[in-house]
């Protein structure tokens, strides 16, 4: 779409011969376009950085950046405008921006899954319809006011429809990004908002197609009818003729294999051809790309590979040009006088009133709590790129004049900017949990209260699954009447890429994360759920999959918040290194280490780090064949007692042999060269109380062993617990004693053991202090050679200076997409 005045200013040659040939590169298309792109990228990225503390989506920075470069700010200088954005260069800029927009709309179509619309509940559908109907009616009413004042002379019918569409739009991609930023993406309110926004988005595109058909230059209504019928025929052709071909290509791109270059070229060619056809019909080139994206198969490797190849270049480089193109058409100075500013206030009020009131009323009718209803209202009021597309089409078709266009752009900025602060102000799920509500924050307390044990296992990828399943099997306590509740949380990084929102679809499908009904799918996501679902059916353990989609820097907040909400006794995290085939350590991602450290610092319950060396093999075995040798190295202290309590729980499994080794210093014990490092945990503990509690724990263990020996029969149905005491004289004897148990499958140790024997181990220095001295000794020291996995345990201890237990600052709740029906 061209810009007024660009065709009469002469044409520009593509490239120059350089300044040494006496030519100004800014008078040629290519170097001028490169300069424009660099300026746009620099300005929008700086604005995005400045707006990040306000938790605003990047689209706000890009829209504002476009306005700043236009006649509203920097463009007021005619020298700047004629040098950097001369009129004769705008055709090239608009063409490139729209080409990028075509492919971006294809990606937006990929985000919308038609199957998910079929599964949209009555609640989300009602909210979506209310969020469309009332704003559309108010938009039509507002259009009468504008036509009688500042929009006199425009075509009546197209203007009514364009205003109705502009006020009723909810930007699905922008809304999904906001939900992810404020950690509501996988919550109930997030699911409702996304489902309603998806329905809203599809309805808006249909209405926009109608508006474009009505805005044709032909005066005959029959022309608009032919345009609309041809567009409908195009959509049907894509569904029944193009979609089978794309599915055939997708089936030829199996999981784990690279996608052939020819298939990518075919697909991009189809997108461009569809855009050409819709432009030929008279709708708009963007519709063709959007339709191809919607009908594109979402399952399998092909869609993900295509997104990775296309997205970064399009959304990072070309899309900001479209906002600049819009900004160059936006002149805030056209809004002059009390009447114009009053109309701006009226448009903003009408847009907010229609969306928020319509959504809130229907939400309350559907028995949604008031705070959630208000949050939904604010979320559904989000505008963004789709809003700008509507406005630009309207301006290029002559339906919107400069003043109305400027008013509508400012309305879009204001409504989107206000979304995040207002949602955070009215919806604070963290307040629902208080210190008194959260009990049994440790395994030791849970065992003493005879309550069901709640554990949360976190994992990054599929290679963590076999060990997690085996550890769950070991923890289920088959002799107990109470059940074990397990929450398996998949930690997924939310990148800056728009396609990261595609993960939300996998979370929402069928109420389970990463579930795919397509039996031909072999993705790792499917295998994750299949593994847990199979284990749940084969055992009495309730395993609920969960998903945390967040930036790496804040994903620990999701873990802590979910642990608090689910009232778990222990969070088990994977170590940030994995064992290679040659038995050496390799760092998976160093960021995972900082996640573990932050969770240990802020968790509302006990935390354990699992150093995996292939616990129980690479596959899950049947309960009858399950066999593990577990060793607890007990030195004393809160963490060691927590490790002991967890091990005693495991020992109830008939296939587990537990050995508890308690280290006692002899009278001649001399910890030579001890460099005692007092940490916060050690400083805060009272050694006298700790020793008494340790003695009580060991006494209970001995009593339990005697009870089992008395009830032991000829069968081996009762687990075996062995208690040993080792009196050591020096640090070397400790290492020699640990070597004797190197054939164990799993070591359980405390992170910060107490006592003089443990203090001698602090001599061992390591780059992983979160494992503690004993954990480092078992994983990185050459003096102890073992291939056993290690579980390093830190018991939760409430500090005197701690505020409300488990409540994090500025953190909103991340819930499981699966309803926890057993939670109190």
XYZ file of C-alpha atoms in Angstrom, residues 115 299-300 515-522 526:
12
model
C -9.311 -27.090 17.001
C 1.437 -30.653 15.123
C 4.779 -32.082 14.186
C -0.845 -33.439 25.240
C -1.398 -34.252 21.581
C -4.236 -36.437 20.324
C -2.425 -37.062 17.052
C -1.245 -40.645 17.490
C 1.383 -40.188 14.787
C 3.139 -37.509 16.772
C 6.404 -38.553 18.355
C 4.023 -36.210 24.014
